Coordinates of N, CA and C in Angstrom, one line a residue:
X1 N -74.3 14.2 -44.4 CA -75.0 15.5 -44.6 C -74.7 16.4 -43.4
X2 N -75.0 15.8 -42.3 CA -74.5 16.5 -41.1 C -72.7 16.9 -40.8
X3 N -72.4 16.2 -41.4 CA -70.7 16.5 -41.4 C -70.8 17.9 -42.4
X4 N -71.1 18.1 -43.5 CA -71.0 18.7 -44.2 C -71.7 20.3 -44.1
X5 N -72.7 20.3 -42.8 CA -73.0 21.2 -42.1 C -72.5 22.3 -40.9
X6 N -71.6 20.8 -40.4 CA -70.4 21.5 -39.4 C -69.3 22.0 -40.2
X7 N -69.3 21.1 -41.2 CA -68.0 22.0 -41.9 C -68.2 23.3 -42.0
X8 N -69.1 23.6 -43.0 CA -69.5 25.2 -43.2 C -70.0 26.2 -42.2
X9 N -70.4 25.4 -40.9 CA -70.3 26.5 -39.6 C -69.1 26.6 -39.2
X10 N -68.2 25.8 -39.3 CA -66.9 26.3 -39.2 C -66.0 26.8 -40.1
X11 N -66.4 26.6 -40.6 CA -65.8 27.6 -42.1 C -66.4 29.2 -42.2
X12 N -67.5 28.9 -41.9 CA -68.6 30.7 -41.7 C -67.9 31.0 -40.5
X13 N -67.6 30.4 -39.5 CA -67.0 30.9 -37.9 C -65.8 31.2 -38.5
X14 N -65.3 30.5 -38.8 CA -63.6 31.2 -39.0 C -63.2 32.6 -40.0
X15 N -64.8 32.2 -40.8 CA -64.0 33.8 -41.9 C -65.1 34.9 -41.2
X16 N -66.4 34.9 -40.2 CA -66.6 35.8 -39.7 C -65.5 36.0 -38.5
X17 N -64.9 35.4 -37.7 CA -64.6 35.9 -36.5 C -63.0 36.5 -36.8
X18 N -63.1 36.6 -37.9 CA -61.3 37.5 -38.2 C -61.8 39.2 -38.7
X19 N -61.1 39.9 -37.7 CA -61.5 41.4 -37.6 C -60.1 41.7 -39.1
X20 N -59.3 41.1 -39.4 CA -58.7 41.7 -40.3 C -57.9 40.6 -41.3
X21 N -57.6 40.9 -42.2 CA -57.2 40.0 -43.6 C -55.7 39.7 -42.8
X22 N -55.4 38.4 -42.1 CA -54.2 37.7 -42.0 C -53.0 37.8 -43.2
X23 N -53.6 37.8 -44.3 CA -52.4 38.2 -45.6 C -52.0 39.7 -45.3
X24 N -52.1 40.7 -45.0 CA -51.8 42.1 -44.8 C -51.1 41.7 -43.5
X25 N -51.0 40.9 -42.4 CA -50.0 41.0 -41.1 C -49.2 40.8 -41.9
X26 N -47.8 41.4 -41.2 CA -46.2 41.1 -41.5 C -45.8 39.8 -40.4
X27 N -45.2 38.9 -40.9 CA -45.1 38.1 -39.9 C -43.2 37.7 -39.9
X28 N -42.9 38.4 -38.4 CA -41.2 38.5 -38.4 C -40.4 37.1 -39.1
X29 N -41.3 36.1 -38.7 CA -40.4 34.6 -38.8 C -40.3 34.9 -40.5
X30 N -41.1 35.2 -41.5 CA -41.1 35.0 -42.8 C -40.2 36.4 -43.2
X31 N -40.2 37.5 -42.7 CA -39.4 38.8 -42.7 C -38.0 38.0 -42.6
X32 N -37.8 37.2 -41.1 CA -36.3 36.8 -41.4 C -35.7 35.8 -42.6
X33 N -36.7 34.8 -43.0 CA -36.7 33.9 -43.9 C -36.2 34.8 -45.0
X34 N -37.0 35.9 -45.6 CA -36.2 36.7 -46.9 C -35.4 36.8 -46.9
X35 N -35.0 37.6 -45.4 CA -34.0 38.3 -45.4 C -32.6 37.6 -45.6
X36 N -32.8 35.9 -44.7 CA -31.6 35.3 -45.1 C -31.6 35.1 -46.5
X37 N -32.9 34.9 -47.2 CA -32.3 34.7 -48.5 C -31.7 35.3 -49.2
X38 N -31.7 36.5 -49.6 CA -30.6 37.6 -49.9 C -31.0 38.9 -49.3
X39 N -29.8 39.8 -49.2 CA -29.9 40.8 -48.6 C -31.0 42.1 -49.0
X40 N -32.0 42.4 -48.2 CA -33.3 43.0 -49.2 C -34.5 42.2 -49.2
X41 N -34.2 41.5 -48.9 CA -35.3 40.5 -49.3 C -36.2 40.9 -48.0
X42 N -36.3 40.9 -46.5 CA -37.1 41.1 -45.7 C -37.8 42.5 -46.5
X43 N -36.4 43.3 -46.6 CA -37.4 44.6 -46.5 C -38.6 44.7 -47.6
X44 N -38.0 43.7 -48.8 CA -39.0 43.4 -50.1 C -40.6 43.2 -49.4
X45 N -40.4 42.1 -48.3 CA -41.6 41.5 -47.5 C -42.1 42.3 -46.7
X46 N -41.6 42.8 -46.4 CA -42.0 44.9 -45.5 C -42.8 45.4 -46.0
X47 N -43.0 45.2 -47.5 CA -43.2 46.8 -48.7 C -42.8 47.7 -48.3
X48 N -41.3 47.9 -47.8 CA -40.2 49.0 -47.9 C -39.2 48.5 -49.6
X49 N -39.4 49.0 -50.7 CA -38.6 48.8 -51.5 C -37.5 49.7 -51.4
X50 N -37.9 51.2 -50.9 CA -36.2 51.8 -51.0 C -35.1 51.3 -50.0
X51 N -35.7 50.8 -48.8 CA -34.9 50.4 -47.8 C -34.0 49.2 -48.6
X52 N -35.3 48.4 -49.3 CA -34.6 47.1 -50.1 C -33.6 47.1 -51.0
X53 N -33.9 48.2 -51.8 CA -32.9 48.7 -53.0 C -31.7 49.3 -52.4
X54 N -31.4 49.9 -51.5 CA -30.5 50.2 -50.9 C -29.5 49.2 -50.2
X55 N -30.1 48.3 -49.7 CA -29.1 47.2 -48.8 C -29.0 46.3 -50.0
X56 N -29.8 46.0 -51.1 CA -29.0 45.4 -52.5 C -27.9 45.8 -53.0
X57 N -28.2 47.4 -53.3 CA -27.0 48.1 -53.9 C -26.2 48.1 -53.2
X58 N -26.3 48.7 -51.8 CA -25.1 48.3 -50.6 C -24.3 46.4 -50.8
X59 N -25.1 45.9 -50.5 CA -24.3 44.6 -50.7 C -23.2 44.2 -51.9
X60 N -24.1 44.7 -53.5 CA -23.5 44.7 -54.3 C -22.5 45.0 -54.5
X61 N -22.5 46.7 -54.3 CA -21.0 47.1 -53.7 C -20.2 46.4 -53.4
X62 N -20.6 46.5 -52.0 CA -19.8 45.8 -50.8 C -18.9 44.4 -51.6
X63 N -19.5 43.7 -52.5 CA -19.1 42.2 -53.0 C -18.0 42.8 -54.4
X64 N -18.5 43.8 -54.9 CA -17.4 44.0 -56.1 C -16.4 44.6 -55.4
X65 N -16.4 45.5 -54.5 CA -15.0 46.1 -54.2 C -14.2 45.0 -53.3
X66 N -15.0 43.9 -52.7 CA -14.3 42.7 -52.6 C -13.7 42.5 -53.5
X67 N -14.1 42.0 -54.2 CA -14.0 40.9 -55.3 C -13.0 41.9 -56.3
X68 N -12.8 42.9 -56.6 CA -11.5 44.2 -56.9 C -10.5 43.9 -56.5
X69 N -10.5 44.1 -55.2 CA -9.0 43.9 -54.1 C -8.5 42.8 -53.9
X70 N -9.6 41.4 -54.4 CA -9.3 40.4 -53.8 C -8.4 39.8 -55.1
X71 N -8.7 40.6 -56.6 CA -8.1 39.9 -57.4 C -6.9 40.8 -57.6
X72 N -6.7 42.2 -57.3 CA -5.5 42.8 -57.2 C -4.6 42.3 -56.3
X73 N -5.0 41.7 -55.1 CA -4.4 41.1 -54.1 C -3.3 39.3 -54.7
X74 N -4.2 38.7 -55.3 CA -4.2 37.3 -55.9 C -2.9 37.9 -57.2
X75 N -3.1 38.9 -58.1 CA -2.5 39.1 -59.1 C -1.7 40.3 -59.4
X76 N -0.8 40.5 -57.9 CA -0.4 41.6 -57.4 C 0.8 42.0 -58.6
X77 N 1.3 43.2 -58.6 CA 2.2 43.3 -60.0 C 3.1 44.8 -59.6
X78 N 4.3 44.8 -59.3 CA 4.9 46.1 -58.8 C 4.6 47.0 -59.1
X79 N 3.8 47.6 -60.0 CA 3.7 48.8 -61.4 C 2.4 49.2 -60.1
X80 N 1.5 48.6 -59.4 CA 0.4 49.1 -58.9 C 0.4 50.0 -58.0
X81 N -0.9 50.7 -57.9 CA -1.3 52.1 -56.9 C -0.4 51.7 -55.7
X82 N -1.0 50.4 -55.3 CA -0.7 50.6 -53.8 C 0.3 49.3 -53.4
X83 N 0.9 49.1 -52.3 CA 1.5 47.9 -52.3 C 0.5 46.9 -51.7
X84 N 1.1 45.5 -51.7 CA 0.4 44.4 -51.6 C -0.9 44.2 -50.4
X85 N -0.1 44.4 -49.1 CA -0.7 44.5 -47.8 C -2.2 45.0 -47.8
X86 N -2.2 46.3 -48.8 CA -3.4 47.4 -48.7 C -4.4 46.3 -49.3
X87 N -3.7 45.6 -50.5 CA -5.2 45.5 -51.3 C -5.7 44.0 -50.2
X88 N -5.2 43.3 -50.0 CA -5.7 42.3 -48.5 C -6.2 43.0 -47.3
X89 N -6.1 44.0 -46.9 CA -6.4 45.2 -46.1 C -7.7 45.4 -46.5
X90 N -7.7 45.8 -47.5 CA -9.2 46.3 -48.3 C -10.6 45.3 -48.2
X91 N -9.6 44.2 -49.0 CA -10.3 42.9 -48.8 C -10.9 42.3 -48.1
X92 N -10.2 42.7 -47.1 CA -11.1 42.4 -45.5 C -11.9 43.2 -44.9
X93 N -11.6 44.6 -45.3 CA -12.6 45.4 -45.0 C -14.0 45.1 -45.9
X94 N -13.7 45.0 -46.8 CA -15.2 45.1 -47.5 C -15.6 43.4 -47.3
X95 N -15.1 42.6 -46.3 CA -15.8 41.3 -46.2 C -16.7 41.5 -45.0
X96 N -15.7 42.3 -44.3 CA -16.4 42.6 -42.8 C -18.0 43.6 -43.5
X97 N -17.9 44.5 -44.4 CA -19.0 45.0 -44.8 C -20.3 44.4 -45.3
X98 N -19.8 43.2 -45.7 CA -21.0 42.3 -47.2 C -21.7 41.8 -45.3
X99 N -21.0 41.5 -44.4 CA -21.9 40.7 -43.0 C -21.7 41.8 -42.3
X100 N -21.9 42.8 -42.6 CA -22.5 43.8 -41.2 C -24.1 44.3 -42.1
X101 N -23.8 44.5 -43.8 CA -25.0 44.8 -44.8 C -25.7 43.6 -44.0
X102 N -25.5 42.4 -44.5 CA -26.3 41.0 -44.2 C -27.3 41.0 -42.9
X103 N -26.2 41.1 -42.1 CA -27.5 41.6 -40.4 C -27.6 42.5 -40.2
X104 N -27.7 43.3 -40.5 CA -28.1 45.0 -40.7 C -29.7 44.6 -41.1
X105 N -30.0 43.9 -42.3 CA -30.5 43.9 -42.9 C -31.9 43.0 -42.4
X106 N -31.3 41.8 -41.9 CA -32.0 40.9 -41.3 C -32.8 41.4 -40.2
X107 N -32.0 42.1 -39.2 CA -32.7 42.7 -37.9 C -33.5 43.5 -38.5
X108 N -33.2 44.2 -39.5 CA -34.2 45.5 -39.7 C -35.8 44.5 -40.5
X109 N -35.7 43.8 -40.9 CA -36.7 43.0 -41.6 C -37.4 42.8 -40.3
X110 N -37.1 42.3 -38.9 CA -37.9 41.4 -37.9 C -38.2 42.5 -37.6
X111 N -37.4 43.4 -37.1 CA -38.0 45.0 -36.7 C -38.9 45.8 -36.8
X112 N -39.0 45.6 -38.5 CA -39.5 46.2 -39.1 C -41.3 45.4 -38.9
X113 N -41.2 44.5 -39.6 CA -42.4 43.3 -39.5 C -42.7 43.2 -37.8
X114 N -42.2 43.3 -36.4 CA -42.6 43.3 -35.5 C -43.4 44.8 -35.2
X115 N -43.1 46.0 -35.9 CA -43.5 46.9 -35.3 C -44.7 47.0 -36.5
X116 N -45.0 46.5 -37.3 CA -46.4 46.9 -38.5 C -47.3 46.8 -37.7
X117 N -47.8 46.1 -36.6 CA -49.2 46.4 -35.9 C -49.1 47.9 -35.4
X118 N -48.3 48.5 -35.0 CA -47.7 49.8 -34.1 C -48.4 50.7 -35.4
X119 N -47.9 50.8 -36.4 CA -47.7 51.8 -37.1 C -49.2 52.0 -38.0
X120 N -49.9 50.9 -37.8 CA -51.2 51.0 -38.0 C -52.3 51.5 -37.0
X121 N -52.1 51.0 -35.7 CA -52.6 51.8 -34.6 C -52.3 53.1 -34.5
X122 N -51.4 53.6 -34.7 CA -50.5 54.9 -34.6 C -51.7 55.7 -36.1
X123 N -51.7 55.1 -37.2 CA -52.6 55.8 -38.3 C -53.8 55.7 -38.1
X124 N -54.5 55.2 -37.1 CA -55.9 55.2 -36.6 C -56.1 56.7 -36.7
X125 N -57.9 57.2 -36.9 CA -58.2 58.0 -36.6 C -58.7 58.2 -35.2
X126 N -58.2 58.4 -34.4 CA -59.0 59.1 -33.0 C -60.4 59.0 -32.8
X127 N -60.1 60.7 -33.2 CA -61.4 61.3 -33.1 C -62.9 61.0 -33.6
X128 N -63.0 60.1 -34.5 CA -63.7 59.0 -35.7 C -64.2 58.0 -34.2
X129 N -63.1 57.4 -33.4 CA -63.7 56.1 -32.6 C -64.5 57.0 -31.7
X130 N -63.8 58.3 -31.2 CA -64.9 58.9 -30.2 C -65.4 59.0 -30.4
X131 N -65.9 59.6 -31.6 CA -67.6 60.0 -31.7 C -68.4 58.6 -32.2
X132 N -68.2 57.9 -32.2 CA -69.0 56.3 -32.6 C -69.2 55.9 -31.4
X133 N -68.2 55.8 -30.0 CA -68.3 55.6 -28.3 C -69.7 56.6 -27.9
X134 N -69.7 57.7 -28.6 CA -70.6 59.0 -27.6 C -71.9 58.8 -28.0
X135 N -72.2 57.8 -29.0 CA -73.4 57.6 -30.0 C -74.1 56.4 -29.4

């Protein structure tokens, strides 16, 4: 019985002594976790979805116009736009893109999740705490 006592004082201690709902912090380590999972995914965990929809589409891109050049390159044919060189040219450019989108993306997730305490202090009302101090 007495076990069962201390449990619930510490169970009442622990959900009184939290000034704010722990599920609402952004927490960077799990920001980066999304974010390696696919590109967007932090900022999904942000609740930034345009930021998210954007480095998706960006990536998506980024992977088809690979994946374009890479098979023009593979199944090259003299009749084409450009000569051979360009479309492996290209191909590399848009690989360098899919991992510049990828950590682009990742830092902005920890960045983002490290500054959420900021941006809620920052929306505090002021003037609201002074007059509750003057009282």
């Amino acid at each position: 019985m007495s076990r069962l006592i201390i449990s619930l004082l510490i169970i009442t201690a622990a959900v009184q002594g939290q000034e704010s709902d722990s599920l609402k912090k952004r927490v960077p380590k799990k920001a980066a976790m999304y974010a390696i999972l696919f590109p967007g995914g932090g900022q999904y965990y942000n609740r930034r979805p345009l930021k998210a929809a954007l480095l998706v589409s960006a990536a998506a891109g980024s992977v088809w116009a690979w994946s374009v050049n890479a098979s023009n390159y593979r199944n090259f044919e003299e009749n084409m736009a450009l000569p051979k060189h360009r479309y492996l040219e290209k191909r590399n450019k848009y690989a360098w893109w899919i991992g510049f989108i990828y950590i682009y993306g990742l830092l902005d997730a920890v960045v983002d999740a490290h500054l959420q305490p900021f941006e809620e202090i920052m929306n505090e009302d002021l003037e609201l705490k002074q007059t509750k101090v003057k009282e």
